[in-house]
Short mmCIF file of C-alpha atoms and ligand atoms in Angstrom, two decimals:
data_model
loop_
_atom_site.label_atom_id
_atom_site.label_comp_id
_atom_site.label_asym_id
_atom_site.label_seq_id
_atom_site.Cartn_x
_atom_site.Cartn_y
_atom_site.Cartn_z
CA MET A 1 -46.71 0.03 -44.86
CA SER A 2 -47.95 3.60 -44.52
CA SER A 3 -46.13 5.92 -41.69
CA PRO A 4 -47.07 5.33 -38.13
CA TYR A 5 -46.55 9.00 -37.76
CA LEU A 6 -48.98 11.66 -38.26
CA THR A 7 -49.40 15.55 -37.42
CA LEU A 8 -52.32 16.80 -36.46
CA ASN A 9 -54.16 19.99 -36.00
CA VAL A 10 -55.27 21.02 -32.31
CA VAL A 11 -59.02 22.11 -33.21
CA GLU A 12 -60.62 22.61 -29.75
CA ILE A 13 -60.07 22.13 -26.21
CA THR A 14 -62.59 21.30 -23.59
CA GLN A 15 -62.05 21.66 -20.12
CA GLU A 16 -63.51 18.99 -18.44
CA THR A 17 -62.58 19.08 -14.74
CA PRO A 18 -60.17 21.55 -12.83
CA ASP A 19 -57.50 19.42 -13.50
CA ALA A 20 -58.45 17.39 -16.93
CA ALA A 21 -59.06 18.55 -20.44
CA THR A 22 -60.10 17.08 -23.78
CA ILE A 23 -57.86 18.02 -26.82
CA HIS A 24 -59.74 17.79 -30.07
CA PHE A 25 -57.83 17.10 -33.15
CA GLU A 26 -58.07 16.81 -37.13
CA ARG A 27 -55.88 15.70 -39.74
CA PRO A 28 -54.83 18.98 -41.70
CA ASP A 29 -56.72 17.37 -44.75
CA ARG A 30 -59.75 16.65 -42.71
CA GLN A 31 -59.42 12.80 -43.60
CA PRO A 32 -60.56 10.51 -40.90
CA VAL A 33 -57.47 8.65 -39.03
CA ALA A 34 -58.08 4.92 -38.93
CA CYS A 35 -58.79 3.62 -35.11
CA GLN A 36 -61.05 1.31 -32.96
CA PRO A 37 -63.32 2.62 -29.95
CA GLY A 38 -60.65 2.13 -26.85
CA GLN A 39 -57.44 2.54 -28.79
CA PHE A 40 -54.82 5.01 -27.82
CA LEU A 41 -53.01 8.01 -29.53
CA THR A 42 -49.22 8.61 -28.56
CA LEU A 43 -48.23 12.23 -28.14
CA ILE A 44 -44.96 13.24 -29.08
CA LEU A 45 -43.62 16.40 -27.50
CA PRO A 46 -40.43 18.38 -27.36
CA CYS A 47 -40.92 19.00 -23.27
CA GLY A 48 -37.99 16.96 -22.26
CA PRO A 49 -34.77 18.29 -21.13
CA GLY A 50 -33.08 20.20 -23.86
CA GLY A 51 -36.08 19.67 -25.94
CA LYS A 52 -36.16 16.05 -25.95
CA LYS A 53 -39.19 14.38 -27.62
CA GLU A 54 -40.93 12.55 -25.10
CA ARG A 55 -44.06 9.99 -25.97
CA ARG A 56 -47.02 9.20 -23.94
CA ALA A 57 -49.85 7.30 -24.64
CA TYR A 58 -53.54 8.77 -24.15
CA SER A 59 -56.75 7.13 -24.76
CA LEU A 60 -59.07 7.99 -27.51
CA SER A 61 -62.03 9.95 -25.80
CA SER A 62 -63.88 10.34 -29.20
CA THR A 63 -65.27 7.22 -31.36
CA PRO A 64 -64.81 6.56 -35.05
CA GLY A 65 -67.98 7.96 -35.76
CA GLU A 66 -66.82 11.43 -34.48
CA ALA A 67 -64.61 11.61 -37.74
CA PRO A 68 -62.97 13.36 -38.76
CA ARG A 69 -62.40 14.39 -35.30
CA LEU A 70 -60.88 12.69 -33.10
CA ALA A 71 -60.02 13.50 -29.14
CA VAL A 72 -58.02 12.96 -26.10
CA THR A 73 -58.70 13.66 -22.39
CA VAL A 74 -55.65 14.42 -20.59
CA LYS A 75 -55.60 14.52 -16.71
CA ARG A 76 -52.67 16.11 -14.43
CA VAL A 77 -50.32 14.30 -12.86
CA SER A 78 -48.76 15.87 -10.11
CA GLY A 79 -45.26 16.26 -11.07
CA GLY A 80 -45.86 14.68 -14.33
CA LEU A 81 -43.65 16.11 -17.41
CA VAL A 82 -46.03 15.68 -20.31
CA SER A 83 -49.57 16.13 -18.30
CA ASN A 84 -48.56 19.35 -17.30
CA TYR A 85 -46.93 20.55 -20.41
CA LEU A 86 -50.05 19.52 -22.51
CA LEU A 87 -52.60 20.94 -20.14
CA ASP A 88 -50.54 24.21 -19.47
CA THR A 89 -48.88 24.81 -23.28
CA VAL A 90 -51.16 23.37 -25.97
CA ARG A 91 -53.60 26.33 -27.82
CA VAL A 92 -56.13 25.69 -30.45
CA GLY A 93 -54.10 26.01 -33.94
CA GLN A 94 -51.35 24.38 -32.69
CA GLN A 95 -50.09 21.21 -34.81
CA LEU A 96 -48.87 17.69 -32.87
CA GLU A 97 -46.69 15.33 -33.70
CA VAL A 98 -48.55 11.36 -32.74
CA MET A 99 -48.20 8.18 -33.51
CA ALA A 100 -51.29 6.57 -35.17
CA PRO A 101 -54.14 5.01 -32.84
CA LEU A 102 -52.75 1.57 -31.66
CA GLY A 103 -53.56 -0.87 -28.67
CA ASN A 104 -55.86 -3.96 -28.07
CA PHE A 105 -58.17 -2.63 -25.36
CA SER A 106 -60.96 -1.93 -28.27
CA LEU A 107 -64.42 -3.18 -29.26
CA GLN A 108 -65.26 -3.89 -32.62
CA THR A 109 -68.99 -2.70 -32.94
CA GLN A 110 -71.33 -4.89 -34.64
CA PRO A 111 -74.72 -3.32 -35.99
CA GLN A 112 -76.80 -6.82 -35.35
CA ALA A 113 -75.16 -7.55 -31.93
CA SER A 114 -77.73 -7.71 -28.89
CA ARG A 115 -74.97 -7.59 -26.39
CA SER A 116 -74.46 -6.07 -22.43
CA ILE A 117 -71.62 -4.26 -21.89
CA VAL A 118 -70.35 -3.46 -18.36
CA LEU A 119 -67.44 -0.84 -18.01
CA VAL A 120 -65.85 -0.18 -14.84
CA GLY A 121 -63.44 2.62 -14.25
CA ALA A 122 -62.30 5.49 -12.05
CA GLY A 123 -60.58 8.64 -12.63
CA SER A 124 -58.64 8.96 -15.96
CA GLY A 125 -59.57 5.64 -16.98
CA ILE A 126 -63.02 6.69 -17.85
CA THR A 127 -61.44 7.80 -21.14
CA PRO A 128 -61.18 4.25 -23.38
CA LEU A 129 -64.71 3.48 -21.65
CA MET A 130 -66.08 6.62 -22.96
CA SER A 131 -64.83 6.03 -26.47
CA ILE A 132 -66.19 1.96 -26.08
CA LEU A 133 -69.60 3.66 -24.39
CA LYS A 134 -70.32 6.38 -27.07
CA ALA A 135 -69.36 3.69 -30.16
CA VAL A 136 -71.97 1.02 -28.46
CA LEU A 137 -74.40 3.33 -27.69
CA ARG A 138 -74.26 4.47 -31.57
CA GLU A 139 -73.74 2.02 -33.66
CA GLU A 140 -75.63 -1.14 -31.73
CA PRO A 141 -79.17 -0.18 -31.14
CA ARG A 142 -79.77 -3.41 -29.69
CA SER A 143 -76.86 -3.67 -27.21
CA HIS A 144 -77.09 -2.05 -23.36
CA VAL A 145 -74.50 -0.77 -21.55
CA LEU A 146 -73.86 -0.17 -17.53
CA LEU A 147 -70.77 2.24 -16.45
CA VAL A 148 -69.80 1.76 -12.65
CA TYR A 149 -67.32 5.12 -12.66
CA GLY A 150 -65.36 5.69 -9.03
CA ASN A 151 -64.47 9.41 -8.59
CA ARG A 152 -63.24 11.39 -5.57
CA ASN A 153 -66.29 13.44 -5.71
CA GLU A 154 -69.01 15.10 -8.16
CA GLU A 155 -66.48 17.83 -9.02
CA SER A 156 -63.75 15.30 -10.27
CA VAL A 157 -66.35 13.59 -12.45
CA ILE A 158 -65.06 13.69 -16.24
CA PHE A 159 -67.69 14.10 -19.04
CA GLY A 160 -70.24 14.29 -15.93
CA ALA A 161 -72.79 16.52 -18.15
CA GLN A 162 -72.09 14.17 -21.25
CA LEU A 163 -73.00 11.31 -19.65
CA ARG A 164 -76.10 12.91 -18.08
CA GLN A 165 -77.17 13.83 -21.54
CA LEU A 166 -76.36 10.17 -22.87
CA GLU A 167 -78.41 8.93 -20.40
CA GLN A 168 -81.43 11.09 -21.66
CA GLN A 169 -80.70 10.23 -25.37
CA TYR A 170 -80.13 6.58 -24.77
CA ALA A 171 -82.88 6.03 -22.18
CA GLY A 172 -83.02 2.34 -21.15
CA ARG A 173 -79.58 1.70 -22.82
CA LEU A 174 -77.51 3.17 -20.59
CA GLN A 175 -76.69 3.20 -16.95
CA VAL A 176 -74.58 5.02 -14.81
CA GLU A 177 -73.73 4.28 -11.50
CA HIS A 178 -71.30 6.66 -9.90
CA VAL A 179 -69.55 5.90 -6.89
CA TYR A 180 -67.87 8.59 -4.68
CA SER A 181 -64.93 8.07 -2.23
CA GLN A 182 -65.95 11.56 -0.62
CA PRO A 183 -69.02 12.63 -2.14
CA THR A 184 -69.32 16.77 -1.42
CA HIS A 185 -73.24 17.03 -1.72
CA GLY A 186 -75.67 14.45 -0.09
CA PRO A 187 -76.93 11.07 -1.74
CA ALA A 188 -78.52 11.48 -5.04
CA ALA A 189 -79.75 8.99 -7.21
CA HIS A 190 -77.49 6.87 -8.94
CA GLN A 191 -74.74 7.41 -6.27
CA HIS A 192 -72.49 4.96 -4.15
CA THR A 193 -70.23 5.92 -1.69
CA GLY A 194 -67.33 4.79 -0.45
CA ARG A 195 -64.21 3.03 -2.57
CA LEU A 196 -65.25 1.26 -5.61
CA ASN A 197 -64.37 -2.19 -3.96
CA ARG A 198 -65.64 -5.63 -4.65
CA THR A 199 -68.45 -4.92 -2.18
CA THR A 200 -69.79 -2.30 -4.01
CA LEU A 201 -69.39 -3.56 -7.43
CA LEU A 202 -71.08 -7.02 -6.41
CA ARG A 203 -74.20 -4.51 -5.09
CA ILE A 204 -74.32 -3.13 -8.36
CA LEU A 205 -73.75 -5.97 -10.31
CA GLU A 206 -76.16 -8.36 -8.62
CA GLN A 207 -79.16 -6.05 -9.42
CA ARG A 208 -78.51 -5.78 -12.85
CA HIS A 209 -80.42 -8.56 -14.47
CA GLN A 210 -80.09 -7.29 -18.01
CA PHE A 211 -76.22 -7.79 -17.36
CA PRO A 212 -76.16 -11.75 -16.91
CA PRO A 213 -72.48 -12.33 -15.74
CA ALA A 214 -72.14 -15.28 -17.70
CA GLN A 215 -72.83 -13.39 -20.94
CA ALA A 216 -71.86 -9.86 -20.33
CA GLU A 217 -68.58 -8.11 -21.86
CA TYR A 218 -66.22 -6.29 -19.00
CA PHE A 219 -63.83 -3.68 -19.77
CA LEU A 220 -62.13 -2.42 -16.79
CA CYS A 221 -60.03 0.87 -16.75
CA GLY A 222 -58.61 2.65 -13.70
CA PRO A 223 -55.75 2.56 -10.94
CA GLU A 224 -54.44 -1.12 -9.87
CA GLY A 225 -56.29 -1.60 -6.62
CA MET A 226 -59.41 -0.83 -8.46
CA MET A 227 -59.07 -3.43 -11.21
CA ALA A 228 -57.94 -6.19 -8.74
CA GLU A 229 -61.14 -5.40 -6.66
CA ALA A 230 -63.21 -5.81 -9.49
CA LYS A 231 -61.49 -8.92 -11.11
CA SER A 232 -62.18 -10.29 -7.85
CA ALA A 233 -65.84 -9.44 -7.93
CA LEU A 234 -66.28 -10.77 -11.13
CA GLU A 235 -64.73 -14.16 -10.44
CA LEU A 236 -67.19 -14.13 -7.38
CA LEU A 237 -69.98 -13.97 -10.11
CA GLY A 238 -68.89 -16.75 -12.22
CA VAL A 239 -67.96 -14.41 -14.97
CA PRO A 240 -65.68 -16.19 -17.21
CA ALA A 241 -61.73 -14.53 -17.76
CA ALA A 242 -62.34 -14.42 -21.40
CA ASN A 243 -65.05 -11.54 -21.14
CA ILE A 244 -62.71 -9.38 -18.85
CA ARG A 245 -60.31 -6.94 -20.74
CA ARG A 246 -58.50 -4.46 -18.97
CA GLU A 247 -55.99 -1.51 -19.72
CA SER A 248 -53.57 -0.01 -17.10
CA PHE A 249 -52.29 3.59 -17.19
CA VAL A 250 -49.54 2.85 -14.93
CA ALA A 251 -47.16 0.35 -14.26
CA ALA A 252 -48.04 -1.81 -10.84
CA ALA A 253 -46.03 -0.50 -8.13
CA GLU A 254 -44.23 -4.12 -7.86
CA THR A 255 -42.69 -5.15 -11.42
CA MET A 256 -44.16 -8.24 -12.29
CA GLU A 257 -41.20 -10.71 -13.11
CA ALA A 258 -42.00 -12.63 -16.14
CA ALA A 259 -39.71 -14.98 -17.85
CA ALA A 260 -41.33 -15.44 -21.02
CA ALA A 261 -39.88 -18.76 -22.60
CA GLN A 262 -40.50 -18.64 -26.14
CA PRO A 263 -41.85 -21.53 -28.31
CA ASN A 264 -40.56 -22.59 -31.81
CA GLY A 265 -38.39 -25.20 -30.55
CA HIS A 266 -36.04 -22.73 -28.81
CA GLY A 267 -36.98 -23.16 -25.38
CA ASP A 268 -34.20 -25.67 -24.11
CA VAL A 269 -30.84 -23.32 -22.81
CA SER A 270 -27.89 -25.74 -24.27
CA SER A 271 -25.06 -24.22 -24.78
CA ALA A 272 -22.68 -22.09 -22.15
CA ASP A 273 -23.51 -18.71 -23.73
CA ASP A 274 -26.85 -19.49 -23.71
CA ASP A 275 -27.31 -19.86 -20.01
CA GLY A 276 -30.49 -17.89 -19.69
CA GLN A 277 -28.77 -14.89 -17.70
CA ILE A 278 -29.15 -11.18 -18.77
CA VAL A 279 -25.92 -10.68 -20.16
CA THR A 280 -24.66 -8.37 -23.36
CA ARG A 281 -25.87 -10.58 -26.30
CA ASN A 282 -27.00 -9.65 -29.90
CA VAL A 283 -30.89 -9.68 -30.94
CA THR A 284 -32.15 -9.60 -34.42
CA ILE A 285 -34.89 -7.27 -35.01
CA ASN A 286 -37.13 -7.55 -38.11
CA TYR A 287 -39.10 -4.28 -38.71
CA GLU A 288 -40.98 -3.03 -42.02
CA GLY A 289 -39.02 -5.15 -44.34
CA SER A 290 -35.51 -4.55 -42.95
CA GLU A 291 -33.47 -6.47 -40.60
CA TYR A 292 -31.40 -5.21 -37.71
CA GLN A 293 -28.89 -6.84 -35.76
CA PHE A 294 -27.47 -5.25 -32.78
CA GLU A 295 -26.03 -5.61 -29.34
CA VAL A 296 -28.19 -5.14 -25.99
CA THR A 297 -26.54 -4.61 -22.64
CA PRO A 298 -27.54 -5.65 -19.10
CA ALA A 299 -28.24 -2.07 -18.26
CA GLN A 300 -30.48 -1.83 -21.68
CA THR A 301 -34.09 -3.03 -23.08
CA ILE A 302 -33.90 -4.31 -26.30
CA LEU A 303 -35.75 -1.02 -27.33
CA GLU A 304 -33.31 1.27 -25.46
CA ALA A 305 -30.36 -0.18 -27.54
CA ALA A 306 -32.42 0.18 -30.72
CA LEU A 307 -33.29 3.85 -30.04
CA ASP A 308 -29.68 4.46 -28.98
CA LEU A 309 -28.76 3.28 -32.60
CA ASP A 310 -31.41 5.83 -33.83
CA ILE A 311 -33.06 2.35 -35.11
CA ASP A 312 -37.00 3.89 -35.67
CA LEU A 313 -38.99 1.01 -33.89
CA PRO A 314 -42.48 1.83 -32.78
CA TYR A 315 -43.37 2.61 -29.22
CA SER A 316 -45.18 4.67 -26.58
CA CYS A 317 -45.39 3.99 -23.10
CA GLN A 318 -41.97 2.25 -22.48
CA ALA A 319 -43.47 0.46 -19.49
CA GLY A 320 -44.88 -2.50 -20.98
CA LEU A 321 -48.56 -1.18 -20.72
CA CYS A 322 -49.90 -0.36 -24.13
CA THR A 323 -48.39 -2.91 -26.64
CA ALA A 324 -47.16 -0.21 -29.16
CA CYS A 325 -43.54 -2.19 -29.11
CA ARG A 326 -44.95 -5.65 -29.30
CA GLY A 327 -43.29 -8.04 -31.82
CA LYS A 328 -43.30 -12.03 -32.15
CA CYS A 329 -40.15 -13.61 -30.78
CA LEU A 330 -39.23 -15.90 -33.89
CA SER A 331 -36.00 -17.60 -31.96
CA GLY A 332 -34.55 -17.55 -28.80
CA LYS A 333 -35.89 -16.52 -25.09
CA VAL A 334 -36.61 -13.15 -24.22
CA HIS A 335 -37.07 -11.94 -20.29
CA LEU A 336 -39.72 -9.27 -19.89
CA ASP A 337 -39.63 -7.00 -16.74
CA GLU A 338 -43.60 -6.30 -17.27
CA ARG A 339 -46.31 -8.37 -19.05
CA GLU A 340 -49.41 -6.28 -18.11
CA GLY A 341 -49.74 -5.25 -21.94
CA LEU A 342 -49.92 -8.95 -22.85
CA SER A 343 -52.52 -11.57 -22.66
CA ASP A 344 -51.45 -14.98 -21.63
CA ALA A 345 -52.69 -16.11 -25.26
CA GLU A 346 -50.34 -13.65 -26.54
CA MET A 347 -47.44 -14.82 -24.54
CA LYS A 348 -48.11 -18.39 -25.43
CA GLN A 349 -48.01 -17.47 -29.00
CA GLY A 350 -44.78 -16.11 -28.20
CA TYR A 351 -45.02 -12.15 -28.31
CA VAL A 352 -42.96 -9.98 -26.09
CA LEU A 353 -42.69 -6.00 -25.72
CA VAL A 354 -39.12 -4.93 -26.59
CA CYS A 355 -39.51 -2.07 -24.16
CA VAL A 356 -39.14 -4.17 -21.34
CA GLY A 357 -37.58 -6.91 -22.96
CA HIS A 358 -33.87 -8.55 -22.44
CA PRO A 359 -32.53 -11.34 -24.30
CA LEU A 360 -31.71 -14.41 -22.28
CA THR A 361 -30.12 -16.51 -25.25
CA SER A 362 -27.69 -15.20 -28.33
CA ASP A 363 -30.33 -16.48 -30.66
CA VAL A 364 -33.13 -14.00 -30.15
CA VAL A 365 -34.92 -12.84 -33.40
CA ILE A 366 -38.03 -10.46 -33.28
CA GLU A 367 -40.57 -9.61 -35.90
CA ILE A 368 -42.51 -6.24 -35.27
CA GLY A 369 -45.31 -5.19 -36.96
C1 LIG B 1 -52.19 2.85 -22.92
C2 LIG B 1 -52.24 4.06 -21.76
C3 LIG B 1 -53.51 5.12 -22.14
C4 LIG B 1 -53.25 6.09 -21.29
N1 LIG B 1 -54.67 6.78 -21.61
C5 LIG B 1 -54.33 7.85 -20.79
C6 LIG B 1 -55.56 8.94 -20.89
O1 LIG B 1 -56.75 8.85 -21.52
N2 LIG B 1 -55.54 10.20 -19.99
C7 LIG B 1 -54.34 10.28 -19.21
O2 LIG B 1 -54.46 11.11 -18.06
N3 LIG B 1 -53.51 9.50 -19.10
C8 LIG B 1 -53.19 8.12 -19.79
N4 LIG B 1 -52.37 7.51 -19.74
C9 LIG B 1 -51.03 7.95 -18.79
C10 LIG B 1 -50.44 8.61 -19.76
O3 LIG B 1 -49.71 8.25 -20.69
C11 LIG B 1 -48.98 9.30 -19.02
O4 LIG B 1 -48.36 8.50 -18.02
C12 LIG B 1 -49.53 10.35 -17.48
O5 LIG B 1 -50.34 11.79 -18.61
C13 LIG B 1 -48.55 11.14 -16.75
O6 LIG B 1 -47.43 11.52 -17.60
P1 LIG B 1 -46.54 12.51 -17.18
O7 LIG B 1 -45.77 12.90 -18.30
O8 LIG B 1 -47.36 13.75 -17.04
O9 LIG B 1 -45.78 12.17 -15.60
P2 LIG B 1 -44.45 11.35 -15.68
O10 LIG B 1 -43.48 12.56 -15.67
O11 LIG B 1 -44.16 10.30 -16.49
O12 LIG B 1 -44.64 10.60 -14.30
C14 LIG B 1 -44.45 11.21 -12.66
C15 LIG B 1 -44.82 10.58 -11.86
O13 LIG B 1 -46.12 10.35 -11.79
C16 LIG B 1 -46.40 9.08 -12.04
N5 LIG B 1 -48.02 8.68 -12.61
C17 LIG B 1 -47.80 8.62 -14.10
N6 LIG B 1 -48.78 8.47 -14.86
C18 LIG B 1 -49.71 8.65 -13.57
C19 LIG B 1 -51.20 8.19 -13.08
N7 LIG B 1 -52.10 7.97 -14.31
N8 LIG B 1 -51.81 8.10 -12.06
C20 LIG B 1 -50.86 8.69 -10.87
N9 LIG B 1 -49.47 8.35 -11.19
C21 LIG B 1 -49.01 8.47 -12.44
C22 LIG B 1 -45.45 8.27 -12.65
O14 LIG B 1 -45.18 6.84 -11.83
C23 LIG B 1 -44.26 9.17 -11.89
O15 LIG B 1 -44.01 8.43 -10.64
C24 LIG B 1 -52.47 6.31 -20.40
C25 LIG B 1 -51.43 5.66 -20.20
C26 LIG B 1 -51.24 4.46 -21.20
C27 LIG B 1 -50.18 3.08 -21.13
S1 LIG B 2 -44.07 0.96 -25.70
FE1 LIG B 2 -45.76 0.31 -24.26
S2 LIG B 2 -45.51 -1.54 -24.32
FE2 LIG B 2 -43.65 -0.98 -24.95
#
């Protein structure tokens, strides 16, 4: 298997809004980097205490069609370590270490497809949606895209000019509906005021006959509250759950406690040692042809224990959101502090996220990759 790590050159930086910028990259040999629209890149930066390397996930705002370039768009988070470091220090000509694109919040384009794609996003949640939007418009000439995009005001819209240009270029195939919570200018066409909530979304979607709820495909990315409102609106419209995909950038305030009982005949707790409690236990990880056995204490996640031993497992967000650390539990039981990144189907198949995982039994074996 090829290394998941890459070095990329920063070839351009575009200021999108006062607090967001797009960083454009290329490989030094200008070869394309394999990716799907909507996936994310993991930036690895020496900006932690004492130069410690920090990782953060940033969705691609570019599409594979823009190769050899690829881009991420970073919005400043008040007090945030990496977003401020990136926006304040990264310059054209610099080289950055990254982990190659990953993620399931993606769309595979099909040139013959004739489908309706509805994208609902707010703030920096626009980034993967922009990648998907550009890919569909470029590569699926018979498909239509509706973007419902929430922002505080007109000045905080990332990609505003690009979206206007795309609406003209792909007239009839792209519709953009802006929703402003605190607009600075008067009402204009394609504009809704107030929060991007269930009522607003229902009002917008009910007028769009080109996007029939039962058939359209929905991609949601934004703050937790917005996605909950959107999900509720789509349920009311009778959209099948399988047609709705979502991506979170931030862990929900209240950690979802999700004990993942694994299949493979190991679901039953049988011995005193296998009492389903989070205590110090050994786990086995199979990764890239090697087997690692190590101890995980109750204070550690499985990933933290591995990293403390310099076992180089793949990871990005360390919050159970991005799935970079996803593995399949071949035996035993694992408790997950958070399961946002995993679908119900993945949970049923025994997938776990080692960055938020704790062994519940002494026979845990996880295969990563
Ligand atoms: C799959 C995935 C894709 C992502 N894509 C993008 C992207 O395209 N563009 C982008 O700008 N960010 C994106 N993020 C978020 C990004 O990875 C970082 O979390 C973000 O830049 C904050 O990092 P930081 O080091 O500046 O803040 P930290 O130092 O990690 O956090 C500081 C504080 O801010 C809070 N916080 C963290 N992120 C946010 C946020 N987004 N909004 C509000 N509060 C927050 C934290 O809970 C913490 O309390 C993505 C995250 C994931 C998991
Ligand atoms: S590192 Fe992101 S889900 Fe585990």
